């Protein structure tokens, strides 16, 4: 048994209709709320109105785009200060939740958002954060991360601070029913990727491993059902639960090279975050099977492809498991089918390989040739 720490301060409230208990849940916070959301979906599905009915003097910042930028967060923080809000309520997917976390930091700490990108740079705490996910994938409602696009160089960076664990996560599966099948699949694959990466990460924890395997089992069983029939409320609830579990995993372990490489496909070609990660799972886990065959075999088993815990068997089983799942959720395993070009793959590989921070949570020694091969295998499928 290895040494580990496991920190999870977020109160999780889960249940159909629990958005309507928001007023009661927020009673402990003294003052007005800033509701942070995306441009459209929270309004369209009625979640924003339901929140406003309970928090009538709340201000609304609805300018959060997908993959939010540091500039956006600074605009949100300016509104939060102007309206003198005492806490933030995020309603939406990972993008509004992460923007809300950054806004909560900026209101309590002076200076530009870029000052807080990195680990433990937040010195003066953050406003209380209530996170209401409307996608089932990122688990941001239970993580100490805010992933932002740094406007200065258009790259994804993370505020990592225990101050931005949401105080309360409000998980109402009904809010996810409106996701179209493509967003359901993309976000569900993000939960899978987080669980798989978290389990093999250098900073994996034994408790996180239990949650990761459970996440894999749930995704295998319920993601295809949620994709096939978005009104299947049991499938929606199971996937929202799995996403939260995957957030609990990475809150301790962080993610691995898969996420770092996926950011290139998202930022350069607009591939949705979850799919961008999933495209790298096969090549990277074929490598992981060589250095952690027992763990990769356990993941393959949880995904319905049992095998002996040997490198060769684990490599074959994990390949079969990931390809099988992608097929059932109607996703191609090839990045070229998602609009990625091949002309800069070698450049991306060189760039990420030179960033040692991106490699340090990844198990096994990697050469530049390995990383280049991951990009090409993800491209070809
Ligand atoms: P998202 O970027 O928040 O949203 C994707 C799309 O889904 C948007 O068009 C959004 O519309 C729409 N949408 C959201 N809820 C919907 C619903 N119920 N029905 C219909 N459409 C809906 O997607 P995401 O995958 O949840 O979040 C990805 C972001 O999270 C990335 O920036 C990623 O880096 C980050 N992330 C953070 C963590 C963390 O721990 N902090 C972990 C993983 C990923 P609107 O724009 O109109 O809302």
GROMACS .gro file of C-alpha atoms and ligand atoms in nm:
model
  429
    1UNK     CA    1   0.000   0.000   0.000
    2UNK     CA    2   0.147   0.334  -0.099
    3UNK     CA    3   0.117   0.658   0.098
    4UNK     CA    4  -0.149   0.898  -0.023
    5UNK     CA    5  -0.370   1.191   0.071
    6UNK     CA    6  -0.733   1.224  -0.029
    7UNK     CA    7  -0.904   1.560   0.008
    8UNK     CA    8  -1.267   1.618  -0.092
    9UNK     CA    9  -1.432   1.914   0.081
   10UNK     CA   10  -1.726   1.955  -0.159
   11UNK     CA   11  -2.074   1.878  -0.031
   12UNK     CA   12  -2.248   1.676  -0.304
   13UNK     CA   13  -2.626   1.698  -0.334
   14UNK     CA   14  -2.764   1.454  -0.590
   15UNK     CA   15  -3.122   1.400  -0.698
   16UNK     CA   16  -3.385   1.462  -0.962
   17UNK     CA   17  -3.521   1.813  -0.914
   18UNK     CA   18  -3.262   1.914  -0.652
   19UNK     CA   19  -3.194   2.239  -0.841
   20UNK     CA   20  -3.514   2.357  -0.673
   21UNK     CA   21  -3.345   2.337  -0.333
   22UNK     CA   22  -3.086   2.596  -0.438
   23UNK     CA   23  -3.227   2.871  -0.215
   24UNK     CA   24  -3.208   2.649   0.091
   25UNK     CA   25  -2.859   2.529   0.001
   26UNK     CA   26  -2.735   2.885  -0.041
   27UNK     CA   27  -2.876   3.016   0.284
   28UNK     CA   28  -2.537   2.996   0.453
   29UNK     CA   29  -2.394   3.253   0.210
   30UNK     CA   30  -2.449   3.609   0.313
   31UNK     CA   31  -2.535   3.835   0.019
   32UNK     CA   32  -2.613   3.823  -0.350
   33UNK     CA   33  -2.513   3.554  -0.599
   34UNK     CA   34  -2.345   3.593  -0.934
   35UNK     CA   35  -2.483   3.325  -1.165
   36UNK     CA   36  -2.221   3.226  -1.422
   37UNK     CA   37  -2.340   3.043  -1.730
   38UNK     CA   38  -2.300   2.988  -2.104
   39UNK     CA   39  -2.473   3.185  -2.374
   40UNK     CA   40  -2.764   2.956  -2.441
   41UNK     CA   41  -2.830   2.614  -2.295
   42UNK     CA   42  -2.901   2.703  -1.929
   43UNK     CA   43  -3.158   2.957  -2.045
   44UNK     CA   44  -3.310   2.719  -2.300
   45UNK     CA   45  -3.355   2.432  -2.054
   46UNK     CA   46  -3.509   2.659  -1.790
   47UNK     CA   47  -3.227   2.609  -1.538
   48UNK     CA   48  -3.141   2.979  -1.527
   49UNK     CA   49  -3.503   3.081  -1.462
   50UNK     CA   50  -3.537   2.819  -1.189
   51UNK     CA   51  -3.223   2.950  -1.022
   52UNK     CA   52  -3.334   3.313  -1.053
   53UNK     CA   53  -3.674   3.231  -0.909
   54UNK     CA   54  -3.494   3.120  -0.593
   55UNK     CA   55  -3.221   3.385  -0.592
   56UNK     CA   56  -3.413   3.687  -0.729
   57UNK     CA   57  -3.146   3.949  -0.657
   58UNK     CA   58  -2.870   3.750  -0.830
   59UNK     CA   59  -2.668   3.910  -1.109
   60UNK     CA   60  -2.612   3.703  -1.425
   61UNK     CA   61  -2.292   3.667  -1.625
   62UNK     CA   62  -2.385   3.465  -1.933
   63UNK     CA   63  -2.080   3.537  -2.144
   64UNK     CA   64  -1.891   3.210  -2.098
   65UNK     CA   65  -1.785   3.044  -2.422
   66UNK     CA   66  -1.664   2.684  -2.460
   67UNK     CA   67  -1.304   2.659  -2.337
   68UNK     CA   68  -1.327   2.990  -2.151
   69UNK     CA   69  -1.050   3.247  -2.173
   70UNK     CA   70  -0.875   3.446  -1.903
   71UNK     CA   71  -1.028   3.763  -2.056
   72UNK     CA   72  -1.379   3.625  -2.012
   73UNK     CA   73  -1.309   3.550  -1.647
   74UNK     CA   74  -1.179   3.902  -1.591
   75UNK     CA   75  -1.502   4.042  -1.740
   76UNK     CA   76  -1.705   3.816  -1.512
   77UNK     CA   77  -1.504   3.925  -1.209
   78UNK     CA   78  -1.560   4.293  -1.296
   79UNK     CA   79  -1.936   4.233  -1.298
   80UNK     CA   80  -1.914   4.038  -0.974
   81UNK     CA   81  -1.734   4.329  -0.805
   82UNK     CA   82  -1.969   4.590  -0.956
   83UNK     CA   83  -2.278   4.403  -0.832
   84UNK     CA   84  -2.111   4.331  -0.498
   85UNK     CA   85  -2.187   3.958  -0.512
   86UNK     CA   86  -2.088   3.739  -0.219
   87UNK     CA   87  -2.084   3.397  -0.391
   88UNK     CA   88  -2.095   3.245  -0.739
   89UNK     CA   89  -2.333   2.987  -0.878
   90UNK     CA   90  -2.213   2.812  -1.195
   91UNK     CA   91  -2.478   2.656  -1.417
   92UNK     CA   92  -2.351   2.466  -1.721
   93UNK     CA   93  -2.078   2.234  -1.834
   94UNK     CA   94  -1.711   2.246  -1.743
   95UNK     CA   95  -1.669   2.580  -1.920
   96UNK     CA   96  -1.905   2.787  -1.701
   97UNK     CA   97  -1.799   2.594  -1.389
   98UNK     CA   98  -1.432   2.670  -1.453
   99UNK     CA   99  -1.501   3.034  -1.539
  100UNK     CA  100  -1.700   3.069  -1.215
  101UNK     CA  101  -1.406   2.931  -1.017
  102UNK     CA  102  -1.168   3.181  -1.174
  103UNK     CA  103  -1.412   3.467  -1.111
  104UNK     CA  104  -1.437   3.359  -0.746
  105UNK     CA  105  -1.058   3.383  -0.724
  106UNK     CA  106  -1.025   3.718  -0.902
  107UNK     CA  107  -1.274   3.892  -0.676
  108UNK     CA  108  -1.068   3.804  -0.369
  109UNK     CA  109  -0.721   3.850  -0.525
  110UNK     CA  110  -0.591   4.150  -0.716
  111UNK     CA  111  -0.414   4.137  -1.050
  112UNK     CA  112  -0.485   3.966  -1.384
  113UNK     CA  113  -0.616   3.612  -1.415
  114UNK     CA  114  -0.284   3.496  -1.561
  115UNK     CA  115  -0.124   3.553  -1.220
  116UNK     CA  116  -0.318   3.257  -1.080
  117UNK     CA  117  -0.254   3.001  -1.356
  118UNK     CA  118  -0.044   2.727  -1.202
  119UNK     CA  119  -0.044   2.546  -0.870
  120UNK     CA  120  -0.116   2.711  -0.533
  121UNK     CA  121  -0.084   3.069  -0.653
  122UNK     CA  122  -0.411   3.181  -0.492
  123UNK     CA  123  -0.322   3.345  -0.163
  124UNK     CA  124  -0.642   3.520  -0.046
  125UNK     CA  125  -0.899   3.247  -0.093
  126UNK     CA  126  -1.202   3.265  -0.323
  127UNK     CA  127  -1.572   3.343  -0.296
  128UNK     CA  128  -1.786   3.038  -0.214
  129UNK     CA  129  -1.871   2.842  -0.530
  130UNK     CA  130  -2.188   2.646  -0.598
  131UNK     CA  131  -2.157   2.424  -0.908
  132UNK     CA  132  -2.458   2.297  -1.100
  133UNK     CA  133  -2.340   2.076  -1.387
  134UNK     CA  134  -2.562   2.043  -1.695
  135UNK     CA  135  -2.324   1.810  -1.879
  136UNK     CA  136  -2.204   1.474  -1.745
  137UNK     CA  137  -1.833   1.457  -1.805
  138UNK     CA  138  -1.588   1.697  -1.648
  139UNK     CA  139  -1.660   1.647  -1.278
  140UNK     CA  140  -1.543   2.007  -1.236
  141UNK     CA  141  -1.809   2.038  -0.964
  142UNK     CA  142  -1.577   1.843  -0.732
  143UNK     CA  143  -1.228   1.944  -0.849
  144UNK     CA  144  -0.981   2.212  -0.741
  145UNK     CA  145  -0.910   2.307  -1.105
  146UNK     CA  146  -1.018   2.577  -1.346
  147UNK     CA  147  -0.896   2.506  -1.698
  148UNK     CA  148  -0.868   2.827  -1.899
  149UNK     CA  149  -0.733   2.943  -2.231
  150UNK     CA  150  -0.461   3.197  -2.154
  151UNK     CA  151  -0.542   3.485  -2.386
  152UNK     CA  152  -0.173   3.576  -2.404
  153UNK     CA  153  -0.065   3.263  -2.593
  154UNK     CA  154  -0.392   3.078  -2.668
  155UNK     CA  155  -0.286   2.771  -2.471
  156UNK     CA  156  -0.481   2.584  -2.203
  157UNK     CA  157  -0.356   2.632  -1.849
  158UNK     CA  158  -0.500   2.548  -1.512
  159UNK     CA  159  -0.562   2.731  -1.188
  160UNK     CA  160  -0.500   2.458  -0.933
  161UNK     CA  161  -0.591   2.553  -0.577
  162UNK     CA  162  -0.781   2.397  -0.289
  163UNK     CA  163  -0.959   2.733  -0.257
  164UNK     CA  164  -1.163   2.654  -0.571
  165UNK     CA  165  -1.314   2.325  -0.468
  166UNK     CA  166  -1.683   2.416  -0.494
  167UNK     CA  167  -1.850   2.443  -0.155
  168UNK     CA  168  -2.160   2.266  -0.289
  169UNK     CA  169  -2.219   2.058  -0.602
  170UNK     CA  170  -2.585   2.033  -0.703
  171UNK     CA  171  -2.634   1.734  -0.931
  172UNK     CA  172  -2.977   1.722  -1.089
  173UNK     CA  173  -2.983   1.460  -1.367
  174UNK     CA  174  -3.288   1.623  -1.530
  175UNK     CA  175  -3.064   1.914  -1.634
  176UNK     CA  176  -2.862   1.683  -1.860
  177UNK     CA  177  -3.155   1.536  -2.052
  178UNK     CA  178  -3.142   1.811  -2.315
  179UNK     CA  179  -2.787   1.727  -2.426
  180UNK     CA  180  -2.788   1.608  -2.787
  181UNK     CA  181  -2.629   1.268  -2.846
  182UNK     CA  182  -2.298   1.417  -2.968
  183UNK     CA  183  -2.248   1.627  -2.651
  184UNK     CA  184  -2.363   1.329  -2.440
  185UNK     CA  185  -2.099   1.109  -2.602
  186UNK     CA  186  -1.822   1.370  -2.593
  187UNK     CA  187  -1.873   1.457  -2.229
  188UNK     CA  188  -1.923   1.094  -2.122
  189UNK     CA  189  -1.592   1.006  -2.286
  190UNK     CA  190  -1.430   1.281  -2.079
  191UNK     CA  191  -1.546   1.108  -1.759
  192UNK     CA  192  -1.403   0.780  -1.891
  193UNK     CA  193  -1.075   0.941  -1.983
  194UNK     CA  194  -1.040   1.107  -1.644
  195UNK     CA  195  -1.106   0.780  -1.462
  196UNK     CA  196  -0.861   0.585  -1.678
  197UNK     CA  197  -0.589   0.849  -1.658
  198UNK     CA  198  -0.642   0.903  -1.286
  199UNK     CA  199  -0.592   0.534  -1.219
  200UNK     CA  200  -0.256   0.507  -1.395
  201UNK     CA  201  -0.126   0.853  -1.302
  202UNK     CA  202   0.190   0.882  -1.098
  203UNK     CA  203  -0.027   1.050  -0.832
  204UNK     CA  204  -0.299   0.783  -0.835
  205UNK     CA  205  -0.451   0.694  -0.497
  206UNK     CA  206  -0.592   0.357  -0.384
  207UNK     CA  207  -0.925   0.518  -0.303
  208UNK     CA  208  -0.928   0.692  -0.639
  209UNK     CA  209  -0.866   0.357  -0.811
  210UNK     CA  210  -1.189   0.219  -0.663
  211UNK     CA  211  -1.382   0.520  -0.794
  212UNK     CA  212  -1.208   0.500  -1.131
  213UNK     CA  213  -1.305   0.136  -1.188
  214UNK     CA  214  -1.663   0.210  -1.085
  215UNK     CA  215  -1.666   0.503  -1.330
  216UNK     CA  216  -1.550   0.270  -1.610
  217UNK     CA  217  -1.819   0.014  -1.528
  218UNK     CA  218  -2.091   0.281  -1.527
  219UNK     CA  219  -1.971   0.442  -1.851
  220UNK     CA  220  -1.957   0.104  -2.026
  221UNK     CA  221  -2.312   0.019  -1.922
  222UNK     CA  222  -2.490   0.354  -1.930
  223UNK     CA  223  -2.319   0.588  -2.179
  224UNK     CA  224  -2.445   0.392  -2.483
  225UNK     CA  225  -2.796   0.408  -2.336
  226UNK     CA  226  -2.776   0.783  -2.269
  227UNK     CA  227  -2.651   0.838  -2.625
  228UNK     CA  228  -2.921   0.616  -2.777
  229UNK     CA  229  -3.207   0.768  -2.575
  230UNK     CA  230  -3.144   1.103  -2.411
  231UNK     CA  231  -3.471   1.078  -2.219
  232UNK     CA  232  -3.355   0.766  -2.031
  233UNK     CA  233  -3.335   0.933  -1.689
  234UNK     CA  234  -3.166   0.639  -1.522
  235UNK     CA  235  -2.888   0.652  -1.783
  236UNK     CA  236  -2.860   1.029  -1.733
  237UNK     CA  237  -2.840   0.990  -1.356
  238UNK     CA  238  -2.579   0.715  -1.379
  239UNK     CA  239  -2.363   0.923  -1.614
  240UNK     CA  240  -2.389   1.235  -1.396
  241UNK     CA  241  -2.281   1.021  -1.101
  242UNK     CA  242  -1.994   0.869  -1.301
  243UNK     CA  243  -1.871   1.213  -1.406
  244UNK     CA  244  -1.869   1.327  -1.043
  245UNK     CA  245  -1.675   1.014  -0.945
  246UNK     CA  246  -1.421   1.082  -1.219
  247UNK     CA  247  -1.381   1.436  -1.082
  248UNK     CA  248  -1.312   1.291  -0.736
  249UNK     CA  249  -1.042   1.075  -0.897
  250UNK     CA  250  -0.856   1.351  -1.079
  251UNK     CA  251  -0.901   1.594  -0.790
  252UNK     CA  252  -0.635   1.381  -0.622
  253UNK     CA  253  -0.435   1.230  -0.907
  254UNK     CA  254  -0.459   1.498  -1.178
  255UNK     CA  255  -0.464   1.389  -1.542
  256UNK     CA  256  -0.187   1.256  -1.765
  257UNK     CA  257  -0.042   1.313  -2.107
  258UNK     CA  258  -0.376   1.221  -2.269
  259UNK     CA  259  -0.528   1.552  -2.157
  260UNK     CA  260  -0.219   1.750  -2.255
  261UNK     CA  261  -0.225   1.609  -2.608
  262UNK     CA  262  -0.603   1.645  -2.637
  263UNK     CA  263  -0.575   2.020  -2.585
  264UNK     CA  264  -0.400   2.050  -2.923
  265UNK     CA  265  -0.695   1.890  -3.104
  266UNK     CA  266  -0.940   2.112  -2.918
  267UNK     CA  267  -0.760   2.442  -2.959
  268UNK     CA  268  -0.627   2.389  -3.313
  269UNK     CA  269  -0.918   2.200  -3.472
  270UNK     CA  270  -1.216   2.258  -3.243
  271UNK     CA  271  -1.252   1.892  -3.142
  272UNK     CA  272  -1.478   1.870  -2.833
  273UNK     CA  273  -1.276   1.827  -2.514
  274UNK     CA  274  -1.397   1.478  -2.422
  275UNK     CA  275  -1.356   1.333  -2.770
  276UNK     CA  276  -1.012   1.492  -2.804
  277UNK     CA  277  -0.903   1.295  -2.496
  278UNK     CA  278  -1.072   0.974  -2.604
  279UNK     CA  279  -0.883   0.976  -2.935
  280UNK     CA  280  -0.557   0.936  -2.740
  281UNK     CA  281  -0.675   0.665  -2.502
  282UNK     CA  282  -0.587   0.368  -2.725
  283UNK     CA  283  -0.229   0.465  -2.812
  284UNK     CA  284  -0.143   0.590  -2.463
  285UNK     CA  285  -0.300   0.293  -2.285
  286UNK     CA  286  -0.121   0.051  -2.517
  287UNK     CA  287   0.194   0.211  -2.377
  288UNK     CA  288   0.054   0.206  -2.019
  289UNK     CA  289  -0.016  -0.168  -2.056
  290UNK     CA  290   0.358  -0.222  -2.084
  291UNK     CA  291   0.442  -0.044  -1.757
  292UNK     CA  292   0.122  -0.104  -1.551
  293UNK     CA  293  -0.028  -0.426  -1.692
  294UNK     CA  294  -0.226  -0.506  -1.376
  295UNK     CA  295  -0.400  -0.168  -1.366
  296UNK     CA  296  -0.470  -0.162  -1.739
  297UNK     CA  297  -0.609  -0.517  -1.724
  298UNK     CA  298  -0.838  -0.408  -1.436
  299UNK     CA  299  -0.964  -0.114  -1.644
  300UNK     CA  300  -1.020  -0.340  -1.945
  301UNK     CA  301  -1.213  -0.579  -1.722
  302UNK     CA  302  -1.432  -0.293  -1.592
  303UNK     CA  303  -1.496  -0.201  -1.955
  304UNK     CA  304  -1.609  -0.554  -2.035
  305UNK     CA  305  -1.286  -0.700  -2.179
  306UNK     CA  306  -1.136  -0.926  -1.909
  307UNK     CA  307  -0.781  -1.046  -1.958
  308UNK     CA  308  -0.471  -1.176  -1.783
  309UNK     CA  309  -0.263  -0.898  -1.618
  310UNK     CA  310   0.023  -0.935  -1.865
  311UNK     CA  311   0.145  -0.650  -2.089
  312UNK     CA  312   0.044  -0.821  -2.411
  313UNK     CA  313  -0.300  -0.932  -2.293
  314UNK     CA  314  -0.372  -0.594  -2.131
  315UNK     CA  315  -0.270  -0.410  -2.450
  316UNK     CA  316  -0.504  -0.618  -2.667
  317UNK     CA  317  -0.793  -0.604  -2.419
  318UNK     CA  318  -0.778  -0.228  -2.364
  319UNK     CA  319  -0.766  -0.167  -2.740
  320UNK     CA  320  -1.071  -0.387  -2.789
  321UNK     CA  321  -1.255  -0.223  -2.495
  322UNK     CA  322  -1.198   0.137  -2.611
  323UNK     CA  323  -1.275   0.069  -2.977
  324UNK     CA  324  -1.589  -0.126  -2.880
  325UNK     CA  325  -1.715   0.159  -2.662
  326UNK     CA  326  -1.642   0.425  -2.925
  327UNK     CA  327  -1.834   0.220  -3.178
  328UNK     CA  328  -2.139   0.190  -2.951
  329UNK     CA  329  -2.147   0.566  -2.899
  330UNK     CA  330  -2.100   0.620  -3.274
  331UNK     CA  331  -1.759   0.788  -3.252
  332UNK     CA  332  -1.473   0.717  -3.489
  333UNK     CA  333  -1.143   0.638  -3.314
  334UNK     CA  334  -0.959   0.837  -3.584
  335UNK     CA  335  -0.882   1.206  -3.528
  336UNK     CA  336  -0.878   1.257  -3.905
  337UNK     CA  337  -1.255   1.189  -3.899
  338UNK     CA  338  -1.297   1.468  -3.640
  339UNK     CA  339  -1.138   1.733  -3.863
  340UNK     CA  340  -0.775   1.705  -3.747
  341UNK     CA  341  -0.503   1.763  -4.011
  342UNK     CA  342  -0.177   1.568  -4.010
  343UNK     CA  343   0.054   1.855  -4.107
  344UNK     CA  344   0.142   1.969  -3.753
  345UNK     CA  345   0.132   1.642  -3.557
  346UNK     CA  346   0.513   1.619  -3.538
  347UNK     CA  347   0.529   1.980  -3.422
  348UNK     CA  348   0.272   1.918  -3.146
  349UNK     CA  349   0.469   1.613  -3.033
  350UNK     CA  350   0.793   1.811  -3.013
  351UNK     CA  351   0.623   2.094  -2.829
  352UNK     CA  352   0.455   1.882  -2.563
  353UNK     CA  353   0.762   1.665  -2.523
  354UNK     CA  354   0.968   1.973  -2.440
  355UNK     CA  355   0.718   2.068  -2.166
  356UNK     CA  356   0.832   1.846  -1.881
  357UNK     CA  357   0.537   1.955  -1.664
  358UNK     CA  358   0.300   1.779  -1.905
  359UNK     CA  359   0.492   1.451  -1.875
  360UNK     CA  360   0.553   1.428  -1.506
  361UNK     CA  361   0.225   1.256  -1.411
  362UNK     CA  362   0.249   1.005  -1.695
  363UNK     CA  363   0.372   0.654  -1.602
  364UNK     CA  364   0.672   0.502  -1.777
  365UNK     CA  365   0.961   0.661  -1.959
  366UNK     CA  366   0.865   0.818  -2.288
  367UNK     CA  367   1.078   0.917  -2.585
  368UNK     CA  368   0.990   1.183  -2.841
  369UNK     CA  369   0.930   0.894  -3.085
  370UNK     CA  370   0.669   0.748  -2.845
  371UNK     CA  371   0.483   1.079  -2.818
  372UNK     CA  372   0.499   1.133  -3.195
  373UNK     CA  373   0.358   0.781  -3.244
  374UNK     CA  374   0.068   0.863  -3.006
  375UNK     CA  375  -0.029   1.162  -3.221
  376UNK     CA  376  -0.011   0.961  -3.544
  377UNK     CA  377  -0.202   0.664  -3.400
  378UNK     CA  378  -0.470   0.899  -3.267
  379UNK     CA  379  -0.486   1.055  -3.614
  380UNK     CA  380  -0.518   0.725  -3.800
  381UNK     CA  381  -0.741   0.552  -3.540
  382LIG     P1  382  -1.888   2.291  -2.217
  382LIG     O1  383  -1.777   2.356  -2.293
  382LIG     O2  384  -1.918   2.344  -2.083
  382LIG     O3  385  -2.022   2.292  -2.303
  382LIG     C1  386  -2.023   2.232  -2.432
  382LIG     C2  387  -2.153   2.264  -2.503
  382LIG     O4  388  -2.260   2.197  -2.439
  382LIG     C3  389  -2.189   2.413  -2.502
  382LIG     O5  390  -2.235   2.445  -2.631
  382LIG     C4  391  -2.303   2.421  -2.402
  382LIG     O6  392  -2.393   2.525  -2.431
  382LIG     C5  393  -2.370   2.286  -2.423
  382LIG     N1  394  -2.450   2.237  -2.311
  382LIG     C6  395  -2.417   2.235  -2.180
  382LIG     N2  396  -2.515   2.177  -2.109
  382LIG     C7  397  -2.612   2.143  -2.197
  382LIG     C8  398  -2.740   2.081  -2.184
  382LIG     N3  399  -2.785   2.034  -2.068
  382LIG     N4  400  -2.814   2.064  -2.297
  382LIG     C9  401  -2.769   2.107  -2.417
  382LIG     N5  402  -2.649   2.165  -2.436
  382LIG    C10  403  -2.571   2.183  -2.327
  382LIG     O7  404  -1.857   2.133  -2.214
  382LIG     P2  405  -1.791   2.038  -2.106
  382LIG     O8  406  -1.740   1.922  -2.181
  382LIG     O9  407  -1.883   2.015  -1.994
  382LIG    O10  408  -1.668   2.122  -2.049
  382LIG    C11  409  -1.544   2.128  -2.117
  382LIG    C12  410  -1.454   2.224  -2.045
  382LIG    O11  411  -1.428   2.177  -1.912
  382LIG    C13  412  -1.317   2.235  -2.112
  382LIG    O12  413  -1.273   2.370  -2.110
  382LIG    C14  414  -1.228   2.149  -2.024
  382LIG    O13  415  -1.092   2.187  -2.031
  382LIG    C15  416  -1.288   2.173  -1.888
  382LIG     N6  417  -1.263   2.069  -1.787
  382LIG    C16  418  -1.243   2.109  -1.659
  382LIG    C17  419  -1.219   2.016  -1.559
  382LIG    C18  420  -1.197   2.061  -1.419
  382LIG    O14  421  -1.171   1.979  -1.331
  382LIG     N7  422  -1.204   2.188  -1.393
  382LIG    C19  423  -1.219   1.879  -1.589
  382LIG    C20  424  -1.242   1.842  -1.722
  382LIG    C21  425  -1.265   1.937  -1.819
  382LIG     P3  426  -2.383   2.671  -2.362
  382LIG    O15  427  -2.249   2.725  -2.400
  382LIG    O16  428  -2.496   2.747  -2.415
  382LIG    O17  429  -2.392   2.647  -2.213
   0.00000   0.00000   0.00000
